[in-house]
PDB file of C-alpha atoms in Angstrom:
ATOM      1  CA  MET A 112      43.161 -27.512  -1.970  1.00 91.00           C
ATOM      2  CA  GLU A 113      43.688 -29.158  -5.149  1.00 97.00           C
ATOM      3  CA  PRO A 114      41.756 -27.466  -7.916  1.00 98.00           C
ATOM      4  CA  THR A 115      38.756 -30.109  -8.032  1.00 98.00           C
ATOM      5  CA  GLU A 116      38.165 -29.600  -4.135  1.00 98.00           C
ATOM      6  CA  VAL A 117      38.073 -25.567  -4.270  1.00 98.00           C
ATOM      7  CA  VAL A 118      35.324 -26.325  -6.623  1.00 98.00           C
ATOM      8  CA  GLN A 119      33.569 -29.037  -4.403  1.00 98.00           C
ATOM      9  CA  GLU A 120      34.249 -26.753  -1.646  1.00 98.00           C
ATOM     10  CA  LEU A 121      32.762 -23.652  -3.745  1.00 98.00           C
ATOM     11  CA  TRP A 122      29.140 -25.804  -4.267  1.00 98.00           C
ATOM     12  CA  ASP A 123      29.164 -27.443  -0.723  1.00 98.00           C
ATOM     13  CA  ARG A 124      30.019 -23.815   0.851  1.00 98.00           C
ATOM     14  CA  MET A 125      26.714 -22.406  -1.421  1.00 98.00           C
ATOM     15  CA  GLN A 126      24.504 -25.575  -0.835  1.00 98.00           C
ATOM     16  CA  ALA A 127      25.175 -24.461   3.154  1.00 98.00           C
ATOM     17  CA  ARG A 128      24.852 -20.862   2.330  1.00 98.00           C
ATOM     18  CA  ASN A 129      27.966 -20.310   3.942  1.00 98.00           C
ATOM     19  CA  TRP A 130      28.327 -16.889   1.798  1.00 98.00           C
ATOM     20  CA  VAL A 131      31.539 -15.701   3.936  1.00 98.00           C
ATOM     21  CA  GLY A 132      32.754 -18.937   2.897  1.00 98.00           C
ATOM     22  CA  LEU A 133      31.962 -19.023  -0.601  1.00 98.00           C
ATOM     23  CA  GLY A 134      33.745 -15.918  -0.562  1.00 98.00           C
ATOM     24  CA  GLU A 135      36.986 -17.098   0.466  1.00 98.00           C
ATOM     25  CA  LEU A 136      37.181 -19.089  -1.770  1.00 98.00           C
ATOM     26  CA  LEU A 137      36.944 -16.673  -4.806  1.00 98.00           C
ATOM     27  CA  ALA A 138      39.601 -13.990  -6.284  1.00 98.00           C
ATOM     28  CA  ASP A 139      38.831 -10.619  -5.770  1.00 98.00           C
ATOM     29  CA  ASP A 140      38.418  -9.647  -9.473  1.00 98.00           C
ATOM     30  CA  LEU A 141      36.327 -12.903 -10.273  1.00 98.00           C
ATOM     31  CA  VAL A 142      34.384 -13.057 -13.609  1.00 98.00           C
ATOM     32  CA  VAL A 143      32.162 -14.988 -14.397  1.00 98.00           C
ATOM     33  CA  GLU A 144      29.664 -15.421 -17.350  1.00 98.00           C
ATOM     34  CA  TRP A 145      26.508 -16.675 -18.097  1.00 98.00           C
ATOM     35  CA  PRO A 146      25.893 -16.996 -21.265  1.00 97.00           C
ATOM     36  CA  VAL A 147      22.258 -18.362 -21.810  1.00 94.00           C
ATOM     37  CA  SER A 148      20.990 -15.412 -20.667  1.00 95.00           C
ATOM     38  CA  ALA A 149      24.370 -12.852 -21.985  1.00 97.00           C
ATOM     39  CA  GLU A 150      25.185 -11.622 -18.249  1.00 98.00           C
ATOM     40  CA  ARG A 151      28.305 -11.335 -16.879  1.00 98.00           C
ATOM     41  CA  ILE A 152      29.007 -11.279 -13.207  1.00 98.00           C
ATOM     42  CA  VAL A 153      32.666  -9.167 -12.190  1.00 98.00           C
ATOM     43  CA  GLY A 154      33.930  -9.508  -8.972  1.00 98.00           C
ATOM     44  CA  ARG A 155      33.789 -11.564  -5.681  1.00 98.00           C
ATOM     45  CA  ASP A 156      30.845  -9.803  -3.590  1.00 98.00           C
ATOM     46  CA  ASN A 157      28.371  -9.080  -7.143  1.00 98.00           C
ATOM     47  CA  TYR A 158      29.206 -13.284  -7.784  1.00 98.00           C
ATOM     48  CA  VAL A 159      28.703 -13.927  -3.865  1.00 98.00           C
ATOM     49  CA  ARG A 160      25.275 -11.770  -3.901  1.00 98.00           C
ATOM     50  CA  VAL A 161      23.354 -13.255  -7.033  1.00 97.00           C
ATOM     51  CA  ASN A 162      23.784 -16.625  -5.125  1.00 97.00           C
ATOM     52  CA  ALA A 163      22.684 -15.412  -2.355  1.00 97.00           C
ATOM     53  CA  GLU A 164      19.567 -13.150  -3.205  1.00 96.00           C
ATOM     54  CA  TYR A 165      18.157 -16.005  -5.201  1.00 94.00           C
ATOM     55  CA  PRO A 166      15.077 -17.211  -4.263  1.00 92.00           C
ATOM     56  CA  GLU A 167      14.699 -19.929  -1.722  1.00 94.00           C
ATOM     57  CA  GLY A 168      13.849 -22.894  -2.132  1.00 94.00           C
ATOM     58  CA  TRP A 169      16.483 -24.424  -4.044  1.00 95.00           C
ATOM     59  CA  SER A 170      19.468 -27.206  -3.307  1.00 97.00           C
ATOM     60  CA  ILE A 171      22.511 -28.744  -4.833  1.00 97.00           C
ATOM     61  CA  ARG A 172      23.383 -31.957  -6.333  1.00 98.00           C
ATOM     62  CA  VAL A 173      27.132 -32.372  -7.310  1.00 98.00           C
ATOM     63  CA  LEU A 174      27.061 -35.050 -10.839  1.00 98.00           C
ATOM     64  CA  ARG A 175      30.935 -34.572 -11.584  1.00 98.00           C
ATOM     65  CA  ILE A 176      33.890 -32.620 -11.147  1.00 98.00           C
ATOM     66  CA  VAL A 177      36.366 -33.530 -13.513  1.00 98.00           C
ATOM     67  CA  ALA A 178      40.068 -31.371 -14.024  1.00 98.00           C
ATOM     68  CA  ASP A 179      43.378 -30.623 -15.960  1.00 98.00           C
ATOM     69  CA  GLY A 180      45.646 -28.827 -14.364  1.00 97.00           C
ATOM     70  CA  GLY A 181      44.054 -25.413 -13.190  1.00 98.00           C
ATOM     71  CA  SER A 182      40.803 -26.213 -15.435  1.00 98.00           C
ATOM     72  CA  VAL A 183      38.051 -27.270 -13.560  1.00 98.00           C
ATOM     73  CA  VAL A 184      34.526 -28.470 -15.336  1.00 98.00           C
ATOM     74  CA  SER A 185      31.455 -29.540 -12.595  1.00 98.00           C
ATOM     75  CA  GLU A 186      28.016 -30.507 -13.259  1.00 98.00           C
ATOM     76  CA  VAL A 187      25.755 -29.678 -10.780  1.00 98.00           C
ATOM     77  CA  GLU A 188      21.792 -30.464 -10.483  1.00 97.00           C
ATOM     78  CA  VAL A 189      19.799 -27.354  -8.600  1.00 97.00           C
ATOM     79  CA  PRO A 190      15.917 -28.503  -8.144  1.00 95.00           C
ATOM     80  CA  HIS A 191      14.196 -25.871  -6.317  1.00 94.00           C
ATOM     81  CA  ASP A 192      10.899 -25.951  -5.012  1.00 92.00           C
ATOM     82  CA  ALA A 193       8.992 -23.702  -7.126  1.00 91.00           C
ATOM     83  CA  VAL A 194      10.450 -23.129 -10.554  1.00 88.00           C
ATOM     84  CA  GLY A 195      11.416 -27.385 -10.862  1.00 92.00           C
ATOM     85  CA  LEU A 196      15.345 -29.047 -11.899  1.00 95.00           C
ATOM     86  CA  HIS A 197      18.200 -26.682 -13.120  1.00 95.00           C
ATOM     87  CA  ARG A 198      21.085 -28.326 -14.273  1.00 96.00           C
ATOM     88  CA  VAL A 199      24.569 -26.280 -14.846  1.00 97.00           C
ATOM     89  CA  ALA A 200      27.737 -27.217 -16.704  1.00 98.00           C
ATOM     90  CA  SER A 201      30.403 -24.776 -15.086  1.00 98.00           C
ATOM     91  CA  PHE A 202      33.855 -23.969 -16.465  1.00 98.00           C
ATOM     92  CA  TRP A 203      36.282 -22.542 -13.933  1.00 98.00           C
ATOM     93  CA  THR A 204      39.755 -21.531 -13.267  1.00 98.00           C
ATOM     94  CA  VAL A 205      41.594 -21.928 -10.264  1.00 98.00           C
ATOM     95  CA  ARG A 206      44.926 -20.482  -9.506  1.00 98.00           C
ATOM     96  CA  ASP A 207      46.891 -20.499  -6.114  1.00 97.00           C
ATOM     97  CA  GLY A 208      43.377 -22.008  -4.526  1.00 97.00           C
ATOM     98  CA  ARG A 209      41.096 -19.426  -5.621  1.00 98.00           C
ATOM     99  CA  VAL A 210      38.514 -19.358  -8.288  1.00 98.00           C
ATOM    100  CA  ILE A 211      39.558 -16.786 -10.332  1.00 98.00           C
ATOM    101  CA  ASP A 212      36.990 -17.100 -13.642  1.00 98.00           C
ATOM    102  CA  GLY A 213      34.421 -19.018 -14.548  1.00 98.00           C
ATOM    103  CA  ARG A 214      31.646 -19.894 -17.699  1.00 98.00           C
ATOM    104  CA  GLU A 215      28.579 -21.506 -16.571  1.00 98.00           C
ATOM    105  CA  TYR A 216      25.216 -22.825 -18.661  1.00 97.00           C
ATOM    106  CA  TRP A 217      22.356 -23.203 -16.712  1.00 95.00           C
ATOM    107  CA  THR A 218      19.672 -24.488 -18.322  1.00 93.00           C
ATOM    108  CA  CYS A 219      16.291 -26.933 -17.107  1.00 90.00           C
ATOM    109  CA  PRO A 220      16.160 -30.285 -18.551  1.00 88.00           C
ATOM    110  CA  GLY A 221      13.870 -30.649 -21.662  1.00 83.00           C
ATOM    111  CA  SER A 222      13.559 -27.221 -21.960  1.00 87.00           C
ATOM    112  CA  ASP A 223      15.193 -26.872 -25.554  1.00 87.00           C
ATOM    113  CA  PRO A 224      12.852 -28.719 -28.130  1.00 87.00           C
ATOM    114  CA  ALA A 225      14.179 -31.573 -30.262  1.00 88.00           C
ATOM    115  CA  PRO A 226      14.244 -30.891 -33.675  1.00 91.00           C
ATOM    116  CA  ALA A 227      10.983 -33.306 -35.423  1.00 93.00           C
ATOM    117  CA  TRP A 228      13.838 -34.438 -38.325  1.00 94.00           C
ATOM    118  CA  ARG A 229      16.133 -35.778 -35.532  1.00 92.00           C
ATOM    119  CA  ALA A 230      13.664 -38.247 -34.252  1.00 91.00           C
ATOM    120  CA  ARG A 231      14.122 -41.373 -36.423  1.00 93.00           C
ATOM    121  CA  TRP A 232      17.976 -41.233 -34.509  1.00 94.00           C
ATOM    122  CA  THR A 233      17.320 -40.198 -31.294  1.00 91.00           C
ATOM    123  CA  GLN A 234      15.470 -41.434 -28.296  1.00 89.00           C
ATOM    124  CA  ARG A 235      13.827 -39.112 -25.624  1.00 81.00           C
ATOM    125  CA  ALA A 236      16.305 -39.010 -22.364  1.00 79.00           C
ATOM    126  CA  GLY A 237      15.551 -38.496 -19.021  1.00 69.00           C
ATOM    127  CA  SER A 238      16.183 -35.348 -17.126  1.00 50.00           C
TER     128      SER A 238
END
């Protein structure tokens, strides 16, 4: 698979709750960083479990995937019945058909207050 296909398949398998299949796309020594919450997930099994154990009620909608060789960026929307809408910008490295590392920035649209000093140059964006 091409790197963009690997990342699309990662999200597809996550949406399908295909945890075994998700693991097949990941390197054993995968490292994924979540800078917003200051967490690092080390190892394929830990990454799969973190996602498998997340409270149900969510779905995944891939907004875009772009790549430059083995460097792949995905933007994904994750609505959740109980906690609302999340967005994630993920930066993946894919080598030999497997994700070897990632950095994901999870946020809730509109959760970061807009400073008043910028108001005259900006417009309120939708989520």
